[in-house]
């Protein structure tokens, strides 16, 4: 497991991290490794990790970075399952690509993912919003930030009534109804809304690493 973390942190291949560990006597001694496993063993081990085990690792990691009364940003993005380019898709007449929709919630202090949800196929970000808002209630957020796609009466009502936070979600130009949506016009602060760039940055890193 430690070798997998080193592989991700140092941005190396599995083969390269194994070669590096051959030169790191102190680290091998600390890990109790008399003999290094083959790099393919590390790769296969990582692929066999269950979702429950990864969630447990994530939970233990977040315990070392406690947060309270800070800002949280919500956003979603899609990851394609195909590596084929547009030219190939046009030739084979398969222009529609399947993809995974990933939704994350990031805190403003450490920029760590505090809640995530993924599902196959096209989905609106608002489908994940309510569960994400309820999942971060334990952190006592002061503000919850999101873009105009989250400007719905139900989402803003959930934030106000079920959390300690105030919604920082811009109201759509043609908004004409909704009590909570109308009230949010008076509490919206552009200087706070800038913190939403953090979740965009995390999404960008995920795209570069995994797309």
CSV table of C-alpha atoms in Angstrom, one decimal:
chain,number,residue,atom,x,y,z
A,1,UNK,CA,0.0,0.0,0.0
A,2,UNK,CA,2.8,2.4,0.9
A,3,UNK,CA,4.4,1.8,-2.5
A,4,UNK,CA,1.2,2.7,-4.2
A,5,UNK,CA,1.1,6.0,-2.3
A,6,UNK,CA,4.7,6.7,-3.2
A,7,UNK,CA,4.0,5.9,-6.8
A,8,UNK,CA,1.1,8.5,-6.8
A,9,UNK,CA,3.0,11.2,-4.8
A,10,UNK,CA,6.2,11.0,-6.8
A,11,UNK,CA,4.3,10.8,-10.1
A,12,UNK,CA,6.3,7.8,-11.3
A,13,UNK,CA,5.4,4.5,-13.0
A,14,UNK,CA,5.2,1.3,-11.0
A,15,UNK,CA,8.5,0.2,-12.5
A,16,UNK,CA,10.2,3.4,-11.6
A,17,UNK,CA,9.1,3.4,-8.0
A,18,UNK,CA,10.4,-0.1,-7.6
A,19,UNK,CA,13.7,0.9,-9.0
A,20,UNK,CA,13.8,3.9,-6.6
A,21,UNK,CA,13.1,1.8,-3.6
A,22,UNK,CA,16.0,-0.4,-4.4
A,23,UNK,CA,18.2,2.6,-3.7
A,24,UNK,CA,16.3,3.6,-0.5
A,25,UNK,CA,17.8,1.4,2.2
A,26,UNK,CA,16.3,3.3,5.1
A,27,UNK,CA,12.7,3.3,3.7
A,28,UNK,CA,12.9,-0.4,2.9
A,29,UNK,CA,14.1,-1.1,6.5
A,30,UNK,CA,11.3,1.1,7.9
A,31,UNK,CA,8.7,-0.8,5.8
A,32,UNK,CA,10.3,-4.2,6.7
A,33,UNK,CA,10.9,-5.2,3.1
A,34,UNK,CA,13.8,-7.6,2.8
A,35,UNK,CA,12.9,-8.2,-0.8
A,36,UNK,CA,11.0,-5.8,-3.1
A,37,UNK,CA,7.9,-7.2,-5.0
A,38,UNK,CA,7.8,-7.1,-8.7
A,39,UNK,CA,6.3,-3.8,-10.1
A,40,UNK,CA,3.4,-5.8,-11.7
A,41,UNK,CA,2.5,-7.2,-8.2
A,42,UNK,CA,2.0,-3.6,-6.9
A,43,UNK,CA,-0.1,-2.7,-10.0
A,44,UNK,CA,-2.4,-5.8,-9.6
A,45,UNK,CA,-2.8,-5.2,-5.9
A,46,UNK,CA,-4.0,-1.6,-6.5
A,47,UNK,CA,-6.5,-2.7,-9.1
A,48,UNK,CA,-7.9,-5.3,-6.7
A,49,UNK,CA,-8.6,-2.8,-3.9
A,50,UNK,CA,-12.3,-2.7,-3.0
A,51,UNK,CA,-14.3,0.5,-2.9
A,52,UNK,CA,-14.9,0.0,0.8
A,53,UNK,CA,-11.2,-0.2,1.5
A,54,UNK,CA,-10.5,3.0,-0.5
A,55,UNK,CA,-13.3,4.8,1.4
A,56,UNK,CA,-11.7,3.6,4.7
A,57,UNK,CA,-8.3,5.0,3.6
A,58,UNK,CA,-10.0,8.2,2.6
A,59,UNK,CA,-11.7,8.5,6.0
A,60,UNK,CA,-8.5,7.9,7.9
A,61,UNK,CA,-6.7,10.5,5.8
A,62,UNK,CA,-9.3,13.1,6.4
A,63,UNK,CA,-9.0,12.6,10.1
A,64,UNK,CA,-5.6,14.1,10.0
A,65,UNK,CA,-6.9,17.3,8.4
A,66,UNK,CA,-9.9,18.4,10.5
A,67,UNK,CA,-11.9,21.4,9.4
A,68,UNK,CA,-14.7,23.4,10.9
A,69,UNK,CA,-16.6,26.5,10.0
A,70,UNK,CA,-15.0,27.0,6.6
A,71,UNK,CA,-16.2,27.3,3.0
A,72,UNK,CA,-17.2,24.3,0.9
A,73,UNK,CA,-17.5,24.2,-2.9
A,74,UNK,CA,-19.6,21.8,-5.0
A,75,UNK,CA,-19.0,20.8,-8.6
A,76,UNK,CA,-19.2,17.9,-11.0
A,77,UNK,CA,-17.4,16.9,-14.1
A,78,UNK,CA,-17.4,14.0,-16.6
A,79,UNK,CA,-14.6,11.4,-17.5
A,80,UNK,CA,-14.8,9.6,-20.8
A,81,UNK,CA,-14.3,5.9,-20.9
A,82,UNK,CA,-12.8,5.9,-24.4
A,83,UNK,CA,-9.4,7.0,-25.7
A,84,UNK,CA,-10.6,7.2,-29.4
A,85,UNK,CA,-10.3,10.6,-31.1
A,86,UNK,CA,-13.0,12.4,-32.9
A,87,UNK,CA,-11.7,11.3,-36.4
A,88,UNK,CA,-12.0,7.6,-35.4
A,89,UNK,CA,-15.5,8.1,-33.9
A,90,UNK,CA,-16.7,9.8,-37.1
A,91,UNK,CA,-15.4,6.9,-39.2
A,92,UNK,CA,-17.0,4.3,-37.1
A,93,UNK,CA,-20.1,6.4,-36.7
A,94,UNK,CA,-19.8,6.2,-32.9
A,95,UNK,CA,-19.9,9.8,-32.0
A,96,UNK,CA,-21.6,9.3,-28.6
A,97,UNK,CA,-19.0,8.5,-25.9
A,98,UNK,CA,-19.9,6.9,-22.6
A,99,UNK,CA,-18.5,8.6,-19.5
A,100,UNK,CA,-18.5,8.7,-15.8
A,101,UNK,CA,-20.1,11.6,-14.0
A,102,UNK,CA,-18.1,12.5,-10.8
A,103,UNK,CA,-19.3,15.0,-8.2
A,104,UNK,CA,-17.1,16.3,-5.5
A,105,UNK,CA,-17.2,18.7,-2.4
A,106,UNK,CA,-14.0,20.5,-1.5
A,107,UNK,CA,-13.1,22.5,1.6
A,108,UNK,CA,-11.5,25.9,1.4
A,109,UNK,CA,-8.8,25.2,4.0
A,110,UNK,CA,-7.0,22.2,2.7
A,111,UNK,CA,-8.7,21.8,-0.7
A,112,UNK,CA,-9.4,18.1,0.1
A,113,UNK,CA,-12.3,16.2,-1.2
A,114,UNK,CA,-14.7,15.8,1.7
A,115,UNK,CA,-17.5,14.0,-0.2
A,116,UNK,CA,-17.7,12.5,-3.6
A,117,UNK,CA,-20.2,10.5,-5.7
A,118,UNK,CA,-19.8,8.9,-9.2
A,119,UNK,CA,-22.3,7.3,-11.5
A,120,UNK,CA,-22.2,6.1,-15.1
A,121,UNK,CA,-23.9,8.1,-17.7
A,122,UNK,CA,-25.0,11.7,-18.1
A,123,UNK,CA,-26.5,13.2,-15.0
A,124,UNK,CA,-27.2,16.7,-13.8
A,125,UNK,CA,-25.1,18.1,-11.0
A,126,UNK,CA,-28.2,18.9,-9.0
A,127,UNK,CA,-28.9,15.1,-8.6
A,128,UNK,CA,-25.9,14.9,-6.3
A,129,UNK,CA,-26.3,18.2,-4.5
A,130,UNK,CA,-28.7,17.2,-1.7
A,131,UNK,CA,-26.7,14.2,-0.5
A,132,UNK,CA,-23.4,16.2,-0.7
A,133,UNK,CA,-24.9,19.1,1.4
A,134,UNK,CA,-26.2,16.6,4.1
A,135,UNK,CA,-22.8,14.8,4.1
A,136,UNK,CA,-20.8,17.9,5.1
A,137,UNK,CA,-23.2,19.1,7.9
A,138,UNK,CA,-20.8,17.6,10.4
A,139,UNK,CA,-18.2,20.2,9.5
A,140,UNK,CA,-20.4,23.1,10.4
A,141,UNK,CA,-19.8,25.0,7.1
A,142,UNK,CA,-20.2,28.8,7.0
A,143,UNK,CA,-20.8,29.1,3.3
A,144,UNK,CA,-21.6,26.6,0.5
A,145,UNK,CA,-20.5,27.7,-2.9
A,146,UNK,CA,-21.7,26.4,-6.3
A,147,UNK,CA,-22.4,27.7,-9.8
A,148,UNK,CA,-25.7,28.7,-11.4
A,149,UNK,CA,-26.5,25.1,-12.2
A,150,UNK,CA,-27.3,24.6,-8.5
A,151,UNK,CA,-29.7,27.5,-8.4
A,152,UNK,CA,-32.9,25.6,-7.4
A,153,UNK,CA,-35.3,26.3,-4.6
A,154,UNK,CA,-34.8,22.8,-3.1
A,155,UNK,CA,-31.0,23.1,-2.9
A,156,UNK,CA,-31.0,26.5,-1.3
A,157,UNK,CA,-33.8,25.5,1.1
A,158,UNK,CA,-31.8,22.4,2.2
A,159,UNK,CA,-28.7,24.6,2.8
A,160,UNK,CA,-30.5,27.1,4.9
A,161,UNK,CA,-32.7,24.8,6.9
A,162,UNK,CA,-30.4,21.8,7.4
A,163,UNK,CA,-27.0,23.3,7.8
A,164,UNK,CA,-25.2,26.2,9.5
A,165,UNK,CA,-24.1,27.6,6.1
A,166,UNK,CA,-25.4,30.4,3.9
A,167,UNK,CA,-25.6,29.6,0.1
A,168,UNK,CA,-23.3,31.4,-2.2
A,169,UNK,CA,-25.0,30.4,-5.4
A,170,UNK,CA,-25.6,33.1,-8.1
A,171,UNK,CA,-29.3,33.4,-9.1
A,172,UNK,CA,-30.1,32.8,-12.7
A,173,UNK,CA,-31.0,35.9,-14.7
A,174,UNK,CA,-34.6,34.8,-15.5
A,175,UNK,CA,-35.4,33.7,-11.9
A,176,UNK,CA,-39.0,34.7,-11.1
A,177,UNK,CA,-40.1,32.3,-8.3
A,178,UNK,CA,-38.9,30.8,-5.1
A,179,UNK,CA,-38.6,32.3,-1.6
A,180,UNK,CA,-35.1,31.1,-0.9
A,181,UNK,CA,-33.8,31.9,-4.3
A,182,UNK,CA,-35.1,35.5,-4.0
A,183,UNK,CA,-33.6,35.9,-0.5
A,184,UNK,CA,-30.2,34.7,-1.8
A,185,UNK,CA,-29.9,37.7,-4.0
A,186,UNK,CA,-29.3,39.9,-0.9
A,187,UNK,CA,-26.7,37.6,0.8
A,188,UNK,CA,-24.6,36.8,-2.3
A,189,UNK,CA,-21.0,38.0,-2.0
A,190,UNK,CA,-18.8,38.0,-5.1
A,191,UNK,CA,-15.6,38.1,-3.0
A,192,UNK,CA,-16.6,34.8,-1.3
A,193,UNK,CA,-17.8,33.3,-4.5
A,194,UNK,CA,-14.2,33.4,-5.8
A,195,UNK,CA,-13.3,30.5,-3.5
A,196,UNK,CA,-15.3,28.3,-5.9
A,197,UNK,CA,-12.2,28.3,-8.1
A,198,UNK,CA,-10.7,25.7,-5.7
A,199,UNK,CA,-13.1,23.0,-6.7
A,200,UNK,CA,-12.5,23.8,-10.3
A,201,UNK,CA,-8.8,23.4,-9.7
A,202,UNK,CA,-9.3,20.0,-8.0
A,203,UNK,CA,-11.4,18.9,-11.0
A,204,UNK,CA,-8.7,20.0,-13.4
A,205,UNK,CA,-6.1,18.0,-11.5
A,206,UNK,CA,-8.4,14.9,-11.6
A,207,UNK,CA,-8.8,15.4,-15.4
A,208,UNK,CA,-5.1,15.5,-16.0
A,209,UNK,CA,-4.4,12.5,-13.8
A,210,UNK,CA,-7.2,10.2,-14.8
A,211,UNK,CA,-8.6,11.2,-18.2
